[in-house]
PDB file with SEQRES, HELIX, SHEET and CRYST1 records, atoms N, CA, C and O in Angstrom:
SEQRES   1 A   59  UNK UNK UNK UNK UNK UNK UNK UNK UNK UNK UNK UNK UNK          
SEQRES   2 A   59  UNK UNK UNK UNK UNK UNK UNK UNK UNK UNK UNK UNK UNK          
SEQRES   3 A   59  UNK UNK UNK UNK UNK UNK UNK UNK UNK UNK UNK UNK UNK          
SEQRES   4 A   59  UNK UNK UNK UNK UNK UNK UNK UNK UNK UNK UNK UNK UNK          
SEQRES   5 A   59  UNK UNK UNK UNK UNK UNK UNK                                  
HELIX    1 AA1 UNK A   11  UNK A   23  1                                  13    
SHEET    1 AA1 2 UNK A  26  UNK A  32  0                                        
SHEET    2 AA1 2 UNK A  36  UNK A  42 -1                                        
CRYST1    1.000    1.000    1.000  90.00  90.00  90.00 P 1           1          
ATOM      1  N   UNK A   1      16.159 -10.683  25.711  1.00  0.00           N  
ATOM      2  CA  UNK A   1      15.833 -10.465  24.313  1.00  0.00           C  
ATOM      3  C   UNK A   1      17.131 -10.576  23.504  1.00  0.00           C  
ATOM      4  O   UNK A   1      18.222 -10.074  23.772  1.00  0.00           O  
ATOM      5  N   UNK A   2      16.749 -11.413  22.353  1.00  0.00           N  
ATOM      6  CA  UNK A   2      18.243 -11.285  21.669  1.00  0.00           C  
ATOM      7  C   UNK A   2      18.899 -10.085  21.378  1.00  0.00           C  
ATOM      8  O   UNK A   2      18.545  -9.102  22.029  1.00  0.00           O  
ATOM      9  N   UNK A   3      19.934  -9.931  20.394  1.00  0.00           N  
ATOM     10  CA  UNK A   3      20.446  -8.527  19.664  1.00  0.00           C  
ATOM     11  C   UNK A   3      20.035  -8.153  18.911  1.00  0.00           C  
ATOM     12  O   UNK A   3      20.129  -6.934  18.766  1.00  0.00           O  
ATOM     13  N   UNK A   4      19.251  -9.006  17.857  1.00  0.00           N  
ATOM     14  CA  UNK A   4      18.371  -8.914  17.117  1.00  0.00           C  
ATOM     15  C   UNK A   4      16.927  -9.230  17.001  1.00  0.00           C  
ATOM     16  O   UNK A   4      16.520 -10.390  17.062  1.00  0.00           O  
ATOM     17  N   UNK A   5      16.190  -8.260  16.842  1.00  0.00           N  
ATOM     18  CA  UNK A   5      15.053  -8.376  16.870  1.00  0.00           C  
ATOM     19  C   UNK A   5      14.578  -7.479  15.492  1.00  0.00           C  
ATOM     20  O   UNK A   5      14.745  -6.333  15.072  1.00  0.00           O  
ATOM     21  N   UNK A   6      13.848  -8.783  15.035  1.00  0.00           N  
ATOM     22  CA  UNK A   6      13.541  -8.785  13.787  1.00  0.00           C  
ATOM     23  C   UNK A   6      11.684  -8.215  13.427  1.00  0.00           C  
ATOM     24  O   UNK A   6      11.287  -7.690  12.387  1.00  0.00           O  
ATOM     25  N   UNK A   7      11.011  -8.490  14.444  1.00  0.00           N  
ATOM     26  CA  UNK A   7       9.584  -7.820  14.693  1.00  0.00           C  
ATOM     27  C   UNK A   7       8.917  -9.368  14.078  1.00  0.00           C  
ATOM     28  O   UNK A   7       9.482 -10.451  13.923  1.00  0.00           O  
ATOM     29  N   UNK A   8       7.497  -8.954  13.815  1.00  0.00           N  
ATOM     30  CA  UNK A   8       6.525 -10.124  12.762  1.00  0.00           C  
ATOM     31  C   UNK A   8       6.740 -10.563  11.893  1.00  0.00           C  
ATOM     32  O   UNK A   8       7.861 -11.049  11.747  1.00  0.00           O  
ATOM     33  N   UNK A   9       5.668 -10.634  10.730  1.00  0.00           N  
ATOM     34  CA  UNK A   9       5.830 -11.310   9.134  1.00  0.00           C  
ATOM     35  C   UNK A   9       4.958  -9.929   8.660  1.00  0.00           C  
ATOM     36  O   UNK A   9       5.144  -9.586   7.493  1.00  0.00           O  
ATOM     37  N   UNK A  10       4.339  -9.388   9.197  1.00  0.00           N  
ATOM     38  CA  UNK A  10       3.908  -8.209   9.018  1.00  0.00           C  
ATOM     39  C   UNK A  10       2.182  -8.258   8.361  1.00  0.00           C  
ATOM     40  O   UNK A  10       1.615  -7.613   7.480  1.00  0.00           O  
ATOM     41  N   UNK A  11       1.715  -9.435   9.355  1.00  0.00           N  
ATOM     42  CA  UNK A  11       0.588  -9.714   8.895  1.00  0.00           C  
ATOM     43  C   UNK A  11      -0.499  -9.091   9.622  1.00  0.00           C  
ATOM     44  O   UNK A  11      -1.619  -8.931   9.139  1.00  0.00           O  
ATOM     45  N   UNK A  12      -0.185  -8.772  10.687  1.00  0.00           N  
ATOM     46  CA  UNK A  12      -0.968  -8.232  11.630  1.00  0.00           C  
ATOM     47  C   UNK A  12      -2.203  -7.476  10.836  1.00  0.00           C  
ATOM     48  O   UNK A  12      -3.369  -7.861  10.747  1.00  0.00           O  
ATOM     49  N   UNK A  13      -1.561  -6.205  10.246  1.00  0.00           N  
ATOM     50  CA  UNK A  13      -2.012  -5.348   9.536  1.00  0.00           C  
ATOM     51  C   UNK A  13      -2.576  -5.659   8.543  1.00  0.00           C  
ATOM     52  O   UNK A  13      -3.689  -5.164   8.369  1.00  0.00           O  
ATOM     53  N   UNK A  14      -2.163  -6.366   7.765  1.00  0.00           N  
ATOM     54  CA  UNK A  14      -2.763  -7.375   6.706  1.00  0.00           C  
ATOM     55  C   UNK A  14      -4.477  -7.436   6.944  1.00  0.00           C  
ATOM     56  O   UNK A  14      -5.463  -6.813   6.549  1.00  0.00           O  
ATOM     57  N   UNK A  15      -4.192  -8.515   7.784  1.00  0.00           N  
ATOM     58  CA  UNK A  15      -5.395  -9.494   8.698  1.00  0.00           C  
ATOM     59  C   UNK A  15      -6.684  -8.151   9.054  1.00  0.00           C  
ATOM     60  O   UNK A  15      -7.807  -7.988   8.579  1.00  0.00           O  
ATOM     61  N   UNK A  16      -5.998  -7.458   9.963  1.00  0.00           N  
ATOM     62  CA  UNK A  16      -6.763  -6.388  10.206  1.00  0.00           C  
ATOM     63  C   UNK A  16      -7.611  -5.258   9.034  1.00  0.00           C  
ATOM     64  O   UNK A  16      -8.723  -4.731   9.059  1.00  0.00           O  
ATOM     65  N   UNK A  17      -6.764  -5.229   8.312  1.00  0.00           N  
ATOM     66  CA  UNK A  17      -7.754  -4.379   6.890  1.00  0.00           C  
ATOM     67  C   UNK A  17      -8.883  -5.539   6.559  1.00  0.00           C  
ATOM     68  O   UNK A  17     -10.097  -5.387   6.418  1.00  0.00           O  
ATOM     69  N   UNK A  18      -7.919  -7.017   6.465  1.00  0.00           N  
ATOM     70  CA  UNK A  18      -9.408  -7.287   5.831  1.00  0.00           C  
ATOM     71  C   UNK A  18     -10.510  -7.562   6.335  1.00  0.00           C  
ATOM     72  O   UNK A  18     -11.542  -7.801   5.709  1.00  0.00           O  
ATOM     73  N   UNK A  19     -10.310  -7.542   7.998  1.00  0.00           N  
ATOM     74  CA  UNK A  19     -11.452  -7.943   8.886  1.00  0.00           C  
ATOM     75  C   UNK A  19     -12.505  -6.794   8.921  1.00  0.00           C  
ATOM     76  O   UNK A  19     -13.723  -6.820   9.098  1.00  0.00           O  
ATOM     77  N   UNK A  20     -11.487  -5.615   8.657  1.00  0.00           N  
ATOM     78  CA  UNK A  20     -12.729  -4.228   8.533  1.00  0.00           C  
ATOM     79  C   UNK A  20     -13.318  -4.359   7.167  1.00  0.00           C  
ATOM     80  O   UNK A  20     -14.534  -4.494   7.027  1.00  0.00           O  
ATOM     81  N   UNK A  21     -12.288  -4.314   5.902  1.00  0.00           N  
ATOM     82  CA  UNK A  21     -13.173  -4.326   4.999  1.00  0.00           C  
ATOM     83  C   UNK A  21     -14.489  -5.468   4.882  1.00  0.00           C  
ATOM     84  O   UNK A  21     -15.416  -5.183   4.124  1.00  0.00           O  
ATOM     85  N   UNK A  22     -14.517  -6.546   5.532  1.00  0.00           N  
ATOM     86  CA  UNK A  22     -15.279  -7.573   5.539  1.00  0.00           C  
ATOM     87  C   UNK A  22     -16.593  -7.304   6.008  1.00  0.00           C  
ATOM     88  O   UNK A  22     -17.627  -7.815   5.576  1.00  0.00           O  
ATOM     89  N   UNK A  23     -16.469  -6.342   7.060  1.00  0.00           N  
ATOM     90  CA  UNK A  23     -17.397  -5.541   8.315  1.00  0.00           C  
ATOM     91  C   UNK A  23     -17.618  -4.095   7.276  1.00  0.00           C  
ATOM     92  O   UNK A  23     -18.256  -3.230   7.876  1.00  0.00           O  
ATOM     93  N   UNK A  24     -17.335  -3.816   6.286  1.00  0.00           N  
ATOM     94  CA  UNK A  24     -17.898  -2.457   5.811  1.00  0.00           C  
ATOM     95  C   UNK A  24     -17.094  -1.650   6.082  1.00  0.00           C  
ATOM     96  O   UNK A  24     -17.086  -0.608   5.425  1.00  0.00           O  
ATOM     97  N   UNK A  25     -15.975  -1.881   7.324  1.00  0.00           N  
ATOM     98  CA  UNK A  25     -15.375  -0.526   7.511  1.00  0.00           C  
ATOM     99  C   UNK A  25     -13.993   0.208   6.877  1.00  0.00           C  
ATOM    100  O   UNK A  25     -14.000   0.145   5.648  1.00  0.00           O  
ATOM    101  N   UNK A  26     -12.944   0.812   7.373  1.00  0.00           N  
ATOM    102  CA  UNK A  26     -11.689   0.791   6.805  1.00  0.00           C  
ATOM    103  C   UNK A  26     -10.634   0.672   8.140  1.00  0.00           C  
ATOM    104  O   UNK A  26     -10.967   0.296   9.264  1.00  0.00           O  
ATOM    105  N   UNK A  27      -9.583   0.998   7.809  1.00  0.00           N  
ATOM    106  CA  UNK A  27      -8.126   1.118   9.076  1.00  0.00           C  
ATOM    107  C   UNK A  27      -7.299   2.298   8.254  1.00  0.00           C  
ATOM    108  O   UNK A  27      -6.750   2.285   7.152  1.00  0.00           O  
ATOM    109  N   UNK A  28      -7.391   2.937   8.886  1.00  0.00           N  
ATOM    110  CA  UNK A  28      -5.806   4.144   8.594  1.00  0.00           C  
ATOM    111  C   UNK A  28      -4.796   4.305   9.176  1.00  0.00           C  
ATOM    112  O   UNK A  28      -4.890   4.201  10.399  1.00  0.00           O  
ATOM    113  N   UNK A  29      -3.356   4.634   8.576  1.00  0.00           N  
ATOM    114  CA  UNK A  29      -2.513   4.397  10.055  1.00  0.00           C  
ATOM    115  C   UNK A  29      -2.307   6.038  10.231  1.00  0.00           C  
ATOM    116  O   UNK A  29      -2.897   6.706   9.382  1.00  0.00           O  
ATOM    117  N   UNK A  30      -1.409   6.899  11.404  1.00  0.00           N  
ATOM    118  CA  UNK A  30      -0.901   8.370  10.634  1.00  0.00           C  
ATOM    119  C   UNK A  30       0.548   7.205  11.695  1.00  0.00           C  
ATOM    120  O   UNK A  30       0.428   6.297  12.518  1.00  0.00           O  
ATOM    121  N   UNK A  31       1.837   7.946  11.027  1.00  0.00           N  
ATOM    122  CA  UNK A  31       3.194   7.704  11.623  1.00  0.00           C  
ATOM    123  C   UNK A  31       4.078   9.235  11.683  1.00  0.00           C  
ATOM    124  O   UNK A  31       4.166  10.066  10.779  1.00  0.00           O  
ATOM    125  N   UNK A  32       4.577   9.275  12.816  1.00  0.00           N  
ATOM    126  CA  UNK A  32       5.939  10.054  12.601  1.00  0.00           C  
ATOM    127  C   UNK A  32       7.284   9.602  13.161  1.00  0.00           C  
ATOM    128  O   UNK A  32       7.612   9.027  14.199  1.00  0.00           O  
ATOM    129  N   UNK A  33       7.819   9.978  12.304  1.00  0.00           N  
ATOM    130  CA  UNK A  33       9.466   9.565  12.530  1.00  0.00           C  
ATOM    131  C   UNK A  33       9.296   9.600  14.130  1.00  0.00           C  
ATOM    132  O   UNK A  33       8.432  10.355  14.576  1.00  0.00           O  
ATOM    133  N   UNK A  34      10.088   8.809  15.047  1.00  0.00           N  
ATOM    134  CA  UNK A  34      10.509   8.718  16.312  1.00  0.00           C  
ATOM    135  C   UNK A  34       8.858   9.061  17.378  1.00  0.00           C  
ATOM    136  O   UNK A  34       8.849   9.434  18.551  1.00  0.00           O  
ATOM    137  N   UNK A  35       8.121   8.895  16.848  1.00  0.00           N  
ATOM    138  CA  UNK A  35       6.882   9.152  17.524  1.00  0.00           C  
ATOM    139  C   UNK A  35       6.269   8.000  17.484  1.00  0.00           C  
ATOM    140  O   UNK A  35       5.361   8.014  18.316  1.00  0.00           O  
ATOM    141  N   UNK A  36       6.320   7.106  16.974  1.00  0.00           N  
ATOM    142  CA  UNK A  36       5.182   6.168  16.371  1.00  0.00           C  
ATOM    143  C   UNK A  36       4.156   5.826  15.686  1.00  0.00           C  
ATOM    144  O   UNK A  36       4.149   6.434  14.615  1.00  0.00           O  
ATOM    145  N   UNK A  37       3.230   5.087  15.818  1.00  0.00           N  
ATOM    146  CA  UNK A  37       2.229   5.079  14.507  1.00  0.00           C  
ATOM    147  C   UNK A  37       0.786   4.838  15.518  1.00  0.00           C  
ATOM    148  O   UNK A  37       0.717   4.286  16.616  1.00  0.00           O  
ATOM    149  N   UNK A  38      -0.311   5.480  14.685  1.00  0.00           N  
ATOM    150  CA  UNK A  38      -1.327   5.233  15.604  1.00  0.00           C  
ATOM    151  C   UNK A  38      -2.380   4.816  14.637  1.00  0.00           C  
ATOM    152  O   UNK A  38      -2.436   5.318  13.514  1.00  0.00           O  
ATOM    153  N   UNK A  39      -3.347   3.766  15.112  1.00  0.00           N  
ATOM    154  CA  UNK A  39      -3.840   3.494  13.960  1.00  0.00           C  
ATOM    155  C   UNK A  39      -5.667   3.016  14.196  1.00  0.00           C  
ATOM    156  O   UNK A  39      -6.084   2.308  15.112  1.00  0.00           O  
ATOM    157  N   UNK A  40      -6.396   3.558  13.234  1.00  0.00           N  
ATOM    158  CA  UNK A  40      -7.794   3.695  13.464  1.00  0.00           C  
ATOM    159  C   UNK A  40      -8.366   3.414  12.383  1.00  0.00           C  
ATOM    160  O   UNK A  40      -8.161   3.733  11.212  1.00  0.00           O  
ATOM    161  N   UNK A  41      -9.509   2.437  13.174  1.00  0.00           N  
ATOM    162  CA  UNK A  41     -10.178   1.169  13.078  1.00  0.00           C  
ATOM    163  C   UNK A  41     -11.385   1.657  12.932  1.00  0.00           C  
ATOM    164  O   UNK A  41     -11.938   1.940  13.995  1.00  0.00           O  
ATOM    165  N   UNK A  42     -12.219   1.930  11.583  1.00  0.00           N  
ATOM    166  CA  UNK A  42     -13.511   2.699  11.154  1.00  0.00           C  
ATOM    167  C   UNK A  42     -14.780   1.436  11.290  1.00  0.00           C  
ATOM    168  O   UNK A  42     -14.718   0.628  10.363  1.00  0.00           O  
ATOM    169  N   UNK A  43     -15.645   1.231  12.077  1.00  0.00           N  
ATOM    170  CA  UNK A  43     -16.968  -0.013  11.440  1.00  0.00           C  
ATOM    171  C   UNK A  43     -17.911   0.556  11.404  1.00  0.00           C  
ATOM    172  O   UNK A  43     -17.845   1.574  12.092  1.00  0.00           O  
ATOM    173  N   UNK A  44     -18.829   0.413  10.919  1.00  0.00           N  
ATOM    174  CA  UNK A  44     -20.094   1.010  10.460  1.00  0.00           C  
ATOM    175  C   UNK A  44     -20.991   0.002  12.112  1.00  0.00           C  
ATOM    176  O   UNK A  44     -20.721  -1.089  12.613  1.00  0.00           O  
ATOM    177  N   UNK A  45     -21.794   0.792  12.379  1.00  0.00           N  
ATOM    178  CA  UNK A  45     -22.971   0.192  13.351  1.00  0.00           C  
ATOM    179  C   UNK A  45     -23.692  -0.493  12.714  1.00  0.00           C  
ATOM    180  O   UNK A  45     -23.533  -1.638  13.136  1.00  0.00           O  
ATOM    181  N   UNK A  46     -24.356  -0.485  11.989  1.00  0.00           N  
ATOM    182  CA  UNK A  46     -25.092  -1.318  11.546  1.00  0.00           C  
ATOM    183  C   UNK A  46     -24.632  -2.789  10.663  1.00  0.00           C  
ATOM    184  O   UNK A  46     -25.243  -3.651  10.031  1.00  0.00           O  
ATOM    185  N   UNK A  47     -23.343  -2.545  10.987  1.00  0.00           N  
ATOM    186  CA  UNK A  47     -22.187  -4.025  10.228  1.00  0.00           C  
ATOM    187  C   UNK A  47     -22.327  -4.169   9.004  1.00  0.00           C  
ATOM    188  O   UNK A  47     -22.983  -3.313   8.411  1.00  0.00           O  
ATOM    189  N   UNK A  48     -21.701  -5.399   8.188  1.00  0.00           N  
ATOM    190  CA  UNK A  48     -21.164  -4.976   6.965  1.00  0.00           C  
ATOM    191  C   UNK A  48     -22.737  -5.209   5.506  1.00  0.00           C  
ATOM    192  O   UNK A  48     -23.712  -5.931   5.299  1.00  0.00           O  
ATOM    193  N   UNK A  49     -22.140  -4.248   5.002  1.00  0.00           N  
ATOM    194  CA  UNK A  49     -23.804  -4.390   3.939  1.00  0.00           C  
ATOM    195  C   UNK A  49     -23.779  -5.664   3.438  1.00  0.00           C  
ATOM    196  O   UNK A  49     -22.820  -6.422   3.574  1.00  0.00           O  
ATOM    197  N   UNK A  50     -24.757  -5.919   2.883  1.00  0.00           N  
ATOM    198  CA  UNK A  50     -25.086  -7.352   1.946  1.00  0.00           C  
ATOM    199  C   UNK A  50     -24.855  -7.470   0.823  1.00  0.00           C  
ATOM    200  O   UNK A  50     -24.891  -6.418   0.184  1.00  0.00           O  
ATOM    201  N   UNK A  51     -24.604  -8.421   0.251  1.00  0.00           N  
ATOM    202  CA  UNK A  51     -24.916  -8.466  -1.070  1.00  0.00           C  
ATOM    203  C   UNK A  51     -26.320  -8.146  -1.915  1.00  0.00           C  
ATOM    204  O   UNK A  51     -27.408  -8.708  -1.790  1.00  0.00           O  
ATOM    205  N   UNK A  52     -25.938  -7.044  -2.829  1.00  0.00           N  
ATOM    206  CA  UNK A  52     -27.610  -6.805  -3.464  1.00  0.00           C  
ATOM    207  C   UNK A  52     -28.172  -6.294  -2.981  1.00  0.00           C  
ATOM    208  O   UNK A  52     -29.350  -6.305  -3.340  1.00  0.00           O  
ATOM    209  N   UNK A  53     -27.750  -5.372  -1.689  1.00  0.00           N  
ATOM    210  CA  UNK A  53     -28.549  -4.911  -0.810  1.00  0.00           C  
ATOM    211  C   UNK A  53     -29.001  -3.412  -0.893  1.00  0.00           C  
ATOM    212  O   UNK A  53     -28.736  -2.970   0.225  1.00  0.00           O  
ATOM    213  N   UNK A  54     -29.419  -2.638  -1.468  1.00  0.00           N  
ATOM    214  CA  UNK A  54     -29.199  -0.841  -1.754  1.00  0.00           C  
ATOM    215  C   UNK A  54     -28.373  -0.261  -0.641  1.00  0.00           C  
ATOM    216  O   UNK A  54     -28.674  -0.494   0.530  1.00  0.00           O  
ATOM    217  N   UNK A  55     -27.398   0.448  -0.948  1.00  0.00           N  
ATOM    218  CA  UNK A  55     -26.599   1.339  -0.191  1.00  0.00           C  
ATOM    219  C   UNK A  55     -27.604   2.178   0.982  1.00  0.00           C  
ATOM    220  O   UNK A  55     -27.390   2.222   2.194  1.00  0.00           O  
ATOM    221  N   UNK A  56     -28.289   2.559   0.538  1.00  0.00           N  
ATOM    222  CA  UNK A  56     -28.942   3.523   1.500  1.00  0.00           C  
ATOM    223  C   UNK A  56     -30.664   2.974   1.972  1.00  0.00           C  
ATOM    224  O   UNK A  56     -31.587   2.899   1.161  1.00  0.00           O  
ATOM    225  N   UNK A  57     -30.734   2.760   2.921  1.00  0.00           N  
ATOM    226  CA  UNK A  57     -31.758   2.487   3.486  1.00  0.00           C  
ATOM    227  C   UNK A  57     -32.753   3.174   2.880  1.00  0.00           C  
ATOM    228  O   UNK A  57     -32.444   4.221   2.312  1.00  0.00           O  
ATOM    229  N   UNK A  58     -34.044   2.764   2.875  1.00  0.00           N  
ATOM    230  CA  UNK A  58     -35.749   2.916   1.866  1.00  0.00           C  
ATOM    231  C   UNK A  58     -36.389   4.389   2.666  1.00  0.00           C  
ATOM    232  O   UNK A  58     -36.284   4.719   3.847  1.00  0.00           O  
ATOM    233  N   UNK A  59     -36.685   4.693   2.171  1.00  0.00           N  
ATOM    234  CA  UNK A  59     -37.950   5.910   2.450  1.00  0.00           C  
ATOM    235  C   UNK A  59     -37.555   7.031   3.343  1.00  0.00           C  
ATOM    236  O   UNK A  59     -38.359   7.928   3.601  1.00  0.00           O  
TER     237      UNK A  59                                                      
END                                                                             
């Protein structure tokens, strides 16, 4: 490995929000100093709503 290591473009994360928001869901990260970051990936089961579609299911 070089001396420098510079990491991604920092898209990863990017990419990933919008694949959940696309699917209905969200991503949160939590971080701590010298601990790392952990990060969770919310989707709805029933996948992402429709357009025009009522929020809440009928009857």
């Amino acid at each position: 490995m070089p001396d420098r290591h510079y990491g991604g473009l920092g898209l990863g994360l990017y990419m990933s929000r919008r694949i959940a928001d696309a699917h209905g869901g969200s991503i949160r990260v939590r971080s701590a100093l010298g601990a790392g970051a952990t990060f969770l990936v919310e989707l709805p089961c029933a996948g992402p709503p429709h357009a025009g579609a009522p929020s809440s299911p009928p009857g």
